[in-house]
Backbone as JSON, one array per atom type, in Angstrom:
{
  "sequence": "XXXXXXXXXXXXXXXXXXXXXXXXXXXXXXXXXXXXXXXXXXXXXXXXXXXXXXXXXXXXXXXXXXXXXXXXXXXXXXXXXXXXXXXXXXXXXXXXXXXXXXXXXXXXXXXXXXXXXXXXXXXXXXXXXXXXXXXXXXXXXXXXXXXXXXXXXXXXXXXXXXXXXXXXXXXXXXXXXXXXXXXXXXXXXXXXXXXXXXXXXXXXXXXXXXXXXXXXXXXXXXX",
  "N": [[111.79, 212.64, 1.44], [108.89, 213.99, -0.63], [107.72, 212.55, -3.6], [105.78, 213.07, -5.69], [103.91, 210.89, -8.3], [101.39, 211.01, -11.02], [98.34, 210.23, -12.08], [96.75, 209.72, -14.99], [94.07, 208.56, -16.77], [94.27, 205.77, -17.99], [97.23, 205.95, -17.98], [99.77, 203.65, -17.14], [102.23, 203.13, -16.62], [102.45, 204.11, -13.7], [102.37, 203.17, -11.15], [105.23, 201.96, -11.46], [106.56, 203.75, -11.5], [106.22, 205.1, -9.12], [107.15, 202.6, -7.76], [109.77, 203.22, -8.19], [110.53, 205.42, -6.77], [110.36, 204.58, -3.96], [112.51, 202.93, -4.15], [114.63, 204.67, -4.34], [114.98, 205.8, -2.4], [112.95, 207.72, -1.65], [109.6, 208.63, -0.42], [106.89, 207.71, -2.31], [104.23, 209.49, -3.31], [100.97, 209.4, -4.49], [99.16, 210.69, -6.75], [96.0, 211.85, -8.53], [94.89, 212.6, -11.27], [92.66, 214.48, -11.81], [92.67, 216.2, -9.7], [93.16, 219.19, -8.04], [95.31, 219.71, -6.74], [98.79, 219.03, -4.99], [99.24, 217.93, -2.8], [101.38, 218.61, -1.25], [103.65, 217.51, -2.33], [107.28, 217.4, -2.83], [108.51, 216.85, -5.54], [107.65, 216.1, -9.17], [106.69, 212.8, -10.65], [105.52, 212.64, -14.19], [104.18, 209.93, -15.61], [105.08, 207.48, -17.75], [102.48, 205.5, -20.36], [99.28, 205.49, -21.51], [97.74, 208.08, -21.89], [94.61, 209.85, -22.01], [93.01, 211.02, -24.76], [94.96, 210.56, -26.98], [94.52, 209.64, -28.96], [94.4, 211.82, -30.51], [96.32, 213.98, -30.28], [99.46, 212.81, -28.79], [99.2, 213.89, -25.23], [97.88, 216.36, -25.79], [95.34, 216.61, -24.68], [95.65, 215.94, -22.22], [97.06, 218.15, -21.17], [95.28, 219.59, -20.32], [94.36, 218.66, -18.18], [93.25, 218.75, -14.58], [95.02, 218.97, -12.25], [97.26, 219.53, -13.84], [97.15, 222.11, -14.18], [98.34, 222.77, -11.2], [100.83, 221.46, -11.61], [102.49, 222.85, -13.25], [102.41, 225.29, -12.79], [103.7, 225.16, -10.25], [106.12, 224.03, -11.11], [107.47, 226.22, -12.51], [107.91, 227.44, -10.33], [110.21, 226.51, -9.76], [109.84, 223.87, -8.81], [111.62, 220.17, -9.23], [110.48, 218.35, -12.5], [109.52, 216.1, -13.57], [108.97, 213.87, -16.76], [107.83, 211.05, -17.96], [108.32, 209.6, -21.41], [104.9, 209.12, -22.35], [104.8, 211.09, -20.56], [106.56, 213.06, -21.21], [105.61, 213.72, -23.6], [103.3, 215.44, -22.9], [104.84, 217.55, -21.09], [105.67, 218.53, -23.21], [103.46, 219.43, -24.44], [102.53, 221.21, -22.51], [104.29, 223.42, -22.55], [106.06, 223.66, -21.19], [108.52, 222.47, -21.88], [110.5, 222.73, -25.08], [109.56, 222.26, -28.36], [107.96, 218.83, -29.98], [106.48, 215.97, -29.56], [106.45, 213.3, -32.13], [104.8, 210.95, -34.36], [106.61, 207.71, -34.76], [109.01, 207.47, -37.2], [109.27, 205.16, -38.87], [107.0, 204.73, -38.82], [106.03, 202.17, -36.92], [105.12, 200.73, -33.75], [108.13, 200.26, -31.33], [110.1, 198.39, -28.79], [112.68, 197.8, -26.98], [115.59, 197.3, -25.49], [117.7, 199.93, -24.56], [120.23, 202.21, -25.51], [121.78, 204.97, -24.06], [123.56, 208.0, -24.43], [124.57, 210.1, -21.95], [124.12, 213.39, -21.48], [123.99, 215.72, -20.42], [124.52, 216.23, -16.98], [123.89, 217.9, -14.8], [121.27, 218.83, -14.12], [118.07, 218.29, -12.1], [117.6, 215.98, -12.33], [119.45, 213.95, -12.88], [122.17, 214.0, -11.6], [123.18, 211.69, -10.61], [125.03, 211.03, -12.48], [127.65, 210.76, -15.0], [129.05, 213.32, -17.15], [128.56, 212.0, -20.78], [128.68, 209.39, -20.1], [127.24, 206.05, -20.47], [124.17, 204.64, -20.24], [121.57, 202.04, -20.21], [118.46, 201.42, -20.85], [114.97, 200.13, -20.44], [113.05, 201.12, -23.51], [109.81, 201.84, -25.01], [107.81, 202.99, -27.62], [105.28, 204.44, -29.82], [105.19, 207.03, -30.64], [107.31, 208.19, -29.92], [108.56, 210.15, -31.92], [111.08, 213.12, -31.13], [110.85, 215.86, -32.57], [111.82, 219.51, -33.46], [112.03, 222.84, -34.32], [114.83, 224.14, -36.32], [116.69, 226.21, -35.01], [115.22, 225.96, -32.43], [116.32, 223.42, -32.44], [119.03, 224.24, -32.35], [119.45, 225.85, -30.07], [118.98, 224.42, -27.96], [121.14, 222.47, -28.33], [123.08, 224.13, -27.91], [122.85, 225.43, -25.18], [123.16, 223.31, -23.82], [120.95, 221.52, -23.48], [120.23, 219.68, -24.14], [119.57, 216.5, -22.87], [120.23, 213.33, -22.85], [120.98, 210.99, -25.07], [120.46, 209.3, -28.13], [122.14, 205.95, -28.61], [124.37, 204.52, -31.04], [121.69, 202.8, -34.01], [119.33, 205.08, -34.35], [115.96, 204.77, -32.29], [113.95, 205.97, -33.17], [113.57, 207.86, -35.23], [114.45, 210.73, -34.08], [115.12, 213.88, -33.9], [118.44, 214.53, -34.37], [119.33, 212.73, -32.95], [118.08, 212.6, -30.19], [116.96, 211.59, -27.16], [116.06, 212.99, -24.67], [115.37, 215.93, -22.8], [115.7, 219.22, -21.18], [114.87, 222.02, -19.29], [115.51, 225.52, -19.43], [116.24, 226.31, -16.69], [117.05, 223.72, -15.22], [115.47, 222.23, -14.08], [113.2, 221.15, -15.43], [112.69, 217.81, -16.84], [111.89, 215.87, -19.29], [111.87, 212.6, -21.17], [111.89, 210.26, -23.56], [112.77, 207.32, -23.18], [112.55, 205.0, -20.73], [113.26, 205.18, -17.05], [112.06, 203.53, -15.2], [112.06, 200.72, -15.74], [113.99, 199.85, -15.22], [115.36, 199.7, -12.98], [116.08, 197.4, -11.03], [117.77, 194.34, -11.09], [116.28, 191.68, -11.31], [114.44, 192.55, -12.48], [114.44, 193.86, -15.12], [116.98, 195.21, -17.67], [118.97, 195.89, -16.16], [120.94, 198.44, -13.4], [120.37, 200.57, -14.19], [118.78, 202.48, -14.57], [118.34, 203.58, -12.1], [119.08, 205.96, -11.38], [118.13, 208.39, -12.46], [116.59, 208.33, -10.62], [117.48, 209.19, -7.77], [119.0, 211.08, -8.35], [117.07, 213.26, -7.9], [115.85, 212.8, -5.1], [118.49, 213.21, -3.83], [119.2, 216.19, -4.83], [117.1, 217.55, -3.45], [117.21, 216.78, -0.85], [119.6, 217.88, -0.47], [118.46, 220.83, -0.48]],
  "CA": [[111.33, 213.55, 0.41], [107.72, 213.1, -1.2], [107.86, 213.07, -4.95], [104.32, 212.45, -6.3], [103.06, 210.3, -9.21], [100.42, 211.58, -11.58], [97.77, 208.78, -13.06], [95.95, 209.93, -16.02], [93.36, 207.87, -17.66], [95.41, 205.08, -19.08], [98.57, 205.44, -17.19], [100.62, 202.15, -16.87], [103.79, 202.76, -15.69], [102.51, 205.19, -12.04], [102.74, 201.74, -9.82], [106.52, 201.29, -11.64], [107.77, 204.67, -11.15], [106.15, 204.93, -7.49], [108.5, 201.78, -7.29], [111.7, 203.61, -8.15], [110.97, 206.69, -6.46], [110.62, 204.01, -3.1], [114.51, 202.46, -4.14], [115.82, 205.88, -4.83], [115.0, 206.56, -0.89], [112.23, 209.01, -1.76], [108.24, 208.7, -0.27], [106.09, 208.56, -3.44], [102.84, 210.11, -3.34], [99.97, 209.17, -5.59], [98.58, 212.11, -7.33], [95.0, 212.12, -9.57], [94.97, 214.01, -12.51], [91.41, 215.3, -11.69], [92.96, 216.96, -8.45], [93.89, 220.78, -8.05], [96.65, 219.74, -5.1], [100.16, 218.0, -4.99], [99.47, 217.1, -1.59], [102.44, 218.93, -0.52], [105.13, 217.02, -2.81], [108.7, 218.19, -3.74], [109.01, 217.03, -6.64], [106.07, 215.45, -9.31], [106.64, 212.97, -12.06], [104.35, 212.42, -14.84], [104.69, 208.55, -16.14], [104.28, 206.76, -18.8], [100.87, 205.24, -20.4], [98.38, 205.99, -22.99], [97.27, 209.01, -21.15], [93.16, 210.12, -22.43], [93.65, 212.24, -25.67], [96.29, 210.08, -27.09], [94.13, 209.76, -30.68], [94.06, 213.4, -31.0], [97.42, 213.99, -30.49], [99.78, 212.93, -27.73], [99.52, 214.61, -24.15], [97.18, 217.28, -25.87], [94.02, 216.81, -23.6], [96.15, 215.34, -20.67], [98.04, 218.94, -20.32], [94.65, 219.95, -19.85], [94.16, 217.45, -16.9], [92.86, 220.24, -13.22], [96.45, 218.77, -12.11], [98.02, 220.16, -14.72], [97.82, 223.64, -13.32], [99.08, 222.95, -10.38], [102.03, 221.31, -11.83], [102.95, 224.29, -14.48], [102.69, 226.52, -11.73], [105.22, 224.68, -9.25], [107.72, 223.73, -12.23], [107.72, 227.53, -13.0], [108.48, 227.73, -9.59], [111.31, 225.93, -9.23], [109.87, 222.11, -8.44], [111.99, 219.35, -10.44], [109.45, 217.38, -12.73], [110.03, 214.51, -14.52], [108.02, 213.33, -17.77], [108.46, 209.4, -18.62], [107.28, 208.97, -22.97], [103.91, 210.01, -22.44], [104.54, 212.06, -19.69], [107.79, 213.81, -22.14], [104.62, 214.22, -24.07], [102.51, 216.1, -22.15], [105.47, 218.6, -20.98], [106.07, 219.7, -24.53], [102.12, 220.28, -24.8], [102.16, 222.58, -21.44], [105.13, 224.13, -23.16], [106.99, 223.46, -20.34], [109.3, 222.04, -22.44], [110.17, 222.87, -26.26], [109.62, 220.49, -29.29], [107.11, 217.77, -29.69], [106.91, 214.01, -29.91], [105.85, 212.68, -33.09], [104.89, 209.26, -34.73], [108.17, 207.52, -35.18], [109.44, 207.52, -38.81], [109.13, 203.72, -39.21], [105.41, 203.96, -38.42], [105.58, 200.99, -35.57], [105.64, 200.61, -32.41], [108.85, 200.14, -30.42], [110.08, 198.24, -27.69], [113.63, 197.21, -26.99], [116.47, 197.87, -24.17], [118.16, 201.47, -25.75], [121.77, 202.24, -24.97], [121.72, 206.37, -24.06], [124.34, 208.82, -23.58], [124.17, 211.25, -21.03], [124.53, 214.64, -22.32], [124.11, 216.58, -19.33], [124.71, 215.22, -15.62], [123.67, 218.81, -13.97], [119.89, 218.46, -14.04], [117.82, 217.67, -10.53], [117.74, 214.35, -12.25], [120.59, 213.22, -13.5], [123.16, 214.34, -11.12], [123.85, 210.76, -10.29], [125.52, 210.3, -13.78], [128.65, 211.94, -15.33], [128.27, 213.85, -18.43], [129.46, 210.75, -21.29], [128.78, 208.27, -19.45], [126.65, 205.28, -21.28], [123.87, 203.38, -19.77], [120.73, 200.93, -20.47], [117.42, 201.08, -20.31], [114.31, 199.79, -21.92], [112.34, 202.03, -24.46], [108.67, 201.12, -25.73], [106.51, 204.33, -27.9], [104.72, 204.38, -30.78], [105.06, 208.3, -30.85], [108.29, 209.09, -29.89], [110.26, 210.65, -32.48], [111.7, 214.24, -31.54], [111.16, 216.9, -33.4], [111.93, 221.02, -33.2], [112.85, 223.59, -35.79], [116.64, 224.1, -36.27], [116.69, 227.35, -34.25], [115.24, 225.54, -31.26], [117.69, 222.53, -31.71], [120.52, 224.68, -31.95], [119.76, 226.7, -28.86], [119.05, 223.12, -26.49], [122.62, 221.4, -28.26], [124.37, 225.15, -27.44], [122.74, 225.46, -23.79], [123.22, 222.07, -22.88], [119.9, 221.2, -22.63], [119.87, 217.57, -24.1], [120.18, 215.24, -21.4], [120.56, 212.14, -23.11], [120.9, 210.79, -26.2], [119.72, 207.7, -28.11], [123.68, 205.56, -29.06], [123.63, 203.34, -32.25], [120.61, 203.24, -34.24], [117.7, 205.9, -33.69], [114.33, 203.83, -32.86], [111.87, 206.35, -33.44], [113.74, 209.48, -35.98], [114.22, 211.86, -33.51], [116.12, 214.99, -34.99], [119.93, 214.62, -33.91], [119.32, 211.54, -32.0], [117.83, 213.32, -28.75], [115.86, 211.09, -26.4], [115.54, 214.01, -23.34], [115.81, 217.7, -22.82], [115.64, 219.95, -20.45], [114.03, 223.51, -19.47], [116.56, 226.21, -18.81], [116.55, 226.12, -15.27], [117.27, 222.41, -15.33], [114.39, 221.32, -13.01], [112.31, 220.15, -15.75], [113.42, 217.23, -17.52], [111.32, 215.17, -20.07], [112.55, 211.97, -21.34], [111.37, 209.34, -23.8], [113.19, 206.11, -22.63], [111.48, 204.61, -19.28], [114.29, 204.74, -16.42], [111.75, 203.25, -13.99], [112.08, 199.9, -15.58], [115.58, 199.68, -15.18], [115.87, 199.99, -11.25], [116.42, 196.15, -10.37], [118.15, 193.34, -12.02], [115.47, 190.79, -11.53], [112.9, 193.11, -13.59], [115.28, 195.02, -16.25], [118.39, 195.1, -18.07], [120.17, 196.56, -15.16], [119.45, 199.11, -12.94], [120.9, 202.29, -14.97], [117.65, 203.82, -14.84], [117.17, 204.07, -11.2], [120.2, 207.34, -11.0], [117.17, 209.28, -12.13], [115.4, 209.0, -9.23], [118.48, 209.07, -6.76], [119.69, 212.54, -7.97], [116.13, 214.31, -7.52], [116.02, 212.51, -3.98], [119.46, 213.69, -3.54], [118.73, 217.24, -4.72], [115.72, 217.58, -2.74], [118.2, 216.7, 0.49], [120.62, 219.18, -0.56], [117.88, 222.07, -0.55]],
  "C": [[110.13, 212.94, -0.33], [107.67, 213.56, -2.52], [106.38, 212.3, -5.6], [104.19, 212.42, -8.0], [102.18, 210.51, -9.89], [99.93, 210.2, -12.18], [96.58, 209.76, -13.53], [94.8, 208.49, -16.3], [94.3, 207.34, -18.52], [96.46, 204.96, -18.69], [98.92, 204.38, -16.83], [101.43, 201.93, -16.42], [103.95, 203.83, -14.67], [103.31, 204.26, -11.26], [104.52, 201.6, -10.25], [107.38, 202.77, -11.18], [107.64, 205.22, -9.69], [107.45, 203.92, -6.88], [109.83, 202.37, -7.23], [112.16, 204.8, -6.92], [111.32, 205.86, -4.59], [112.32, 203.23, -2.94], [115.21, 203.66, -3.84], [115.8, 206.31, -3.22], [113.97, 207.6, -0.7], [110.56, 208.42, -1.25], [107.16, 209.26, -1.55], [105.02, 208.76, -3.14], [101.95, 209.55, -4.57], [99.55, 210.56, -5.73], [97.63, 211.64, -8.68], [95.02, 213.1, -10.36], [94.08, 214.79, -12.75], [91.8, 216.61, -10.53], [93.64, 218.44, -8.94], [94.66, 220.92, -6.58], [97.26, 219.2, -4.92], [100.31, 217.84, -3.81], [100.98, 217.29, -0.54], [103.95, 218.08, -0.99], [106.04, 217.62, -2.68], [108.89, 217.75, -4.69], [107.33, 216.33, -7.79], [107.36, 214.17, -10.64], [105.53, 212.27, -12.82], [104.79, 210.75, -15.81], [104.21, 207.92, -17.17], [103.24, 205.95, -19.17], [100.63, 205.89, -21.79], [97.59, 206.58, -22.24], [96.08, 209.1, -22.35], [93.75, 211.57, -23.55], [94.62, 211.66, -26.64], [95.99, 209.62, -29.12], [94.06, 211.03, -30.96], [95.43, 213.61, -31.4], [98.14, 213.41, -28.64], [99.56, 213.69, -26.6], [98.83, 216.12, -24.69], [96.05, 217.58, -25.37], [94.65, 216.62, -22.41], [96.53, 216.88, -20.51], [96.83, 219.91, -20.18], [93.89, 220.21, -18.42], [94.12, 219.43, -15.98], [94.61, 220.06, -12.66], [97.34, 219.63, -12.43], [98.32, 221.76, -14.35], [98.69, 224.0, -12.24], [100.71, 222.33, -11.1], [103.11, 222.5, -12.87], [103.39, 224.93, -13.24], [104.59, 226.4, -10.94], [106.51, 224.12, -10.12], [108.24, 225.2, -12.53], [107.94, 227.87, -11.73], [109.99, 227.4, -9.03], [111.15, 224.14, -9.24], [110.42, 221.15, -9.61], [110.9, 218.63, -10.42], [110.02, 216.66, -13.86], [108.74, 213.99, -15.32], [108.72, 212.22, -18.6], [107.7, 209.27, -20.17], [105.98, 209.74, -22.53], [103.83, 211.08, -21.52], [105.94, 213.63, -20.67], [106.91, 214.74, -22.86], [103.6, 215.62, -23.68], [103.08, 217.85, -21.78], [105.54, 219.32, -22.15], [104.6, 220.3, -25.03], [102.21, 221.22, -23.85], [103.27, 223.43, -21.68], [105.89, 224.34, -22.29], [108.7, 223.35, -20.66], [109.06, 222.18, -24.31], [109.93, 221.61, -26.79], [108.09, 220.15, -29.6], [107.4, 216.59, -30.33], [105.89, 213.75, -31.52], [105.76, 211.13, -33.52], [106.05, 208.77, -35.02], [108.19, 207.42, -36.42], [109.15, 205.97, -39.23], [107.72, 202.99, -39.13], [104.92, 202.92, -37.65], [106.12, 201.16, -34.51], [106.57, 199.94, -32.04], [109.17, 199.87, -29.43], [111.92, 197.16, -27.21], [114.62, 198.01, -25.73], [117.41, 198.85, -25.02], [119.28, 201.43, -24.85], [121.68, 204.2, -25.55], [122.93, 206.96, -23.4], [124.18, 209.88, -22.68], [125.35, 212.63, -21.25], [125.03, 215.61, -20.91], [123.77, 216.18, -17.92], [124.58, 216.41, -14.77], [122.64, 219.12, -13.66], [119.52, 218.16, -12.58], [117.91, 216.28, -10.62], [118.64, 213.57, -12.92], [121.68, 213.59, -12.69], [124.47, 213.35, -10.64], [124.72, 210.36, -11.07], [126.29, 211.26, -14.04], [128.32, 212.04, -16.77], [129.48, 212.59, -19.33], [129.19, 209.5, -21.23], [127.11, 207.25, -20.38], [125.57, 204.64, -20.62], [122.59, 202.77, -20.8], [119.93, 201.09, -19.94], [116.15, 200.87, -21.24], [113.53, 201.44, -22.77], [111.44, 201.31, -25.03], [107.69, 202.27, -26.16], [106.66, 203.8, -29.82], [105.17, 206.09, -31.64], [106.16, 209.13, -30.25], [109.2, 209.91, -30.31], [110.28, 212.48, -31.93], [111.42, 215.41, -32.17], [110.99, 218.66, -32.8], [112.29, 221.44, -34.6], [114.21, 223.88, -35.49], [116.88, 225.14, -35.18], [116.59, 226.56, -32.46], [116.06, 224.16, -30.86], [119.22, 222.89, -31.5], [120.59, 225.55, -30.77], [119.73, 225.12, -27.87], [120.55, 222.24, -26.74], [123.46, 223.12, -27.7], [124.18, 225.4, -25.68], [122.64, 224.26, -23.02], [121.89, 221.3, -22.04], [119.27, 219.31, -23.49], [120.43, 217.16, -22.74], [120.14, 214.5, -21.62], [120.32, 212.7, -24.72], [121.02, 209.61, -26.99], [121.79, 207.17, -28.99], [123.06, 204.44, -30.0], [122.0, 203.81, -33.06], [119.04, 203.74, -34.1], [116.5, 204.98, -33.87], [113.79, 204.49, -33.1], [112.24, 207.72, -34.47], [113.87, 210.32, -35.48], [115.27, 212.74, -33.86], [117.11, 214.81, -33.98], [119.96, 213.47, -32.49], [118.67, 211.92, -30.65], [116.4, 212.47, -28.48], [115.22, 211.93, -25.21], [116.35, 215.22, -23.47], [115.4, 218.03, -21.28], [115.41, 221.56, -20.33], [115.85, 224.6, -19.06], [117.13, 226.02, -17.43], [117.24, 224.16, -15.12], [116.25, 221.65, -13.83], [113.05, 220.44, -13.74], [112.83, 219.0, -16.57], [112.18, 216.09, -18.11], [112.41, 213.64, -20.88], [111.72, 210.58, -21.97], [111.23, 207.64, -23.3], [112.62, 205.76, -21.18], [112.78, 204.28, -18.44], [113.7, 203.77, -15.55], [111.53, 201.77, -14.07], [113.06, 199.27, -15.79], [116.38, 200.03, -14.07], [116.46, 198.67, -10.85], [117.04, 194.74, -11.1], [117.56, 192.32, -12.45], [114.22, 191.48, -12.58], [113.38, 193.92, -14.66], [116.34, 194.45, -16.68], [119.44, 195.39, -17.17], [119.25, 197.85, -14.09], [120.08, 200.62, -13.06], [119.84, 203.11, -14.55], [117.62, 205.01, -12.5], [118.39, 205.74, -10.35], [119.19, 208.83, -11.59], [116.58, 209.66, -11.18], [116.4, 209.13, -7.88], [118.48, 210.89, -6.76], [118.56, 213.53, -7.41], [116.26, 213.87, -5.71], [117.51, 213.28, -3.44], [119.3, 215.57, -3.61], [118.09, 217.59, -4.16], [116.3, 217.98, -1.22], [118.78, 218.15, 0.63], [120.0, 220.81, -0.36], [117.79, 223.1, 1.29]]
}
């Protein structure tokens, strides 16, 4: 299954989540963010970085990116996509996804191994995980906190569209602790915390993260 990589201007963590999507069993693709063609992927995801735009506001010029069309399109078709922190970013500018990320409440940047619950384990990417279930992985944003109006957090906690959630104390303020959501359909899934550096034991805390990239590989199979 080929799940392609997006590199923005500034992107830092393509080369790490290319790595996971190669553990998880999946053929990653590189994908330019100048390009108008996913090269025939199944799935995309957009990775973390200090994507171009990132003094304006987060992921507000990136969801401009020629890319960017094609990926709207094929998420509104069905294709699971995955947005790592700045890529979380980006989805809630193409309105892919509700919300948006804001400066964290503590005004500094963040970078520590986060302990997340998993809200919802029915997602293309989370399937590997049961709903409850606890794991570990790092977290590093300047601009991650959370936020929606009450209306739109009480429709994503009543439709089950958190998919994690930050355990112990919130690093960045995000309203009702919520590190990732999800679109109705459950093929898009945004997500502050970085799973893709939490695939191997020699380079992470563990390798919690890398049941993200299993279940889309797995889903993908199953189609």
């Amino acid at each position: 299954m080929k799940i392609g990589v997006v590199t923005f201007p500034g992107s830092l963590d393509d080369v790490d989540a290319q790595r996971a999507v190669r553990l998880a069993g999946g053929e990653p693709v590189a994908l330019w963010h100048g390009d108008h063609d996913l090269l025939g992927v199944d799935a995309v995801i957009l990775p973390g970085g200090f994507s171009y735009g990132d003094y304006l506001r987060c992921g507000a010029i990136a969801r401009f990116a020629p890319v960017m069309t094609e990926v709207v399109a094929a998420a509104q078709g069905g294709m699971p996509v995955l947005g790592i922190c700045n890529g979380f970013q980006i989805l809630c500018e193409s309105h892919l996804l509700p919300g948006a990320l804001i400066r964290n409440n503590h005004r500094t940047f963040v970078c520590r191994d986060q302990v997340l619950q998993v809200e919802n384990a029915s997602t293309a990417w989370t399937t590997a995980y049961t709903a409850g279930q606890q794991i570990t992985v790092p977290l590093k944003n300047g601009e991650g906190g959370f936020v929606a109006d009450t209306e739109t957090l009480d429709r994503l906690e009543g439709e089950g569209q958190v998919v994690v959630r930050y355990v112990g104390q919130d690093p960045n303020g995000s309203l009702r602790a919520i590190a990732g959501i999800t679109n109705e359909r459950g093929n898009v899934v945004g997500l502050m915390p970085h799973p893709e550096h939490a695939i191997e034991d020699l380079t992470g805390p563990g390798t919690d993260g890398l049941g993200f990239f299993t279940s889309a590989v797995q889903a993908l199979m199953s189609v």
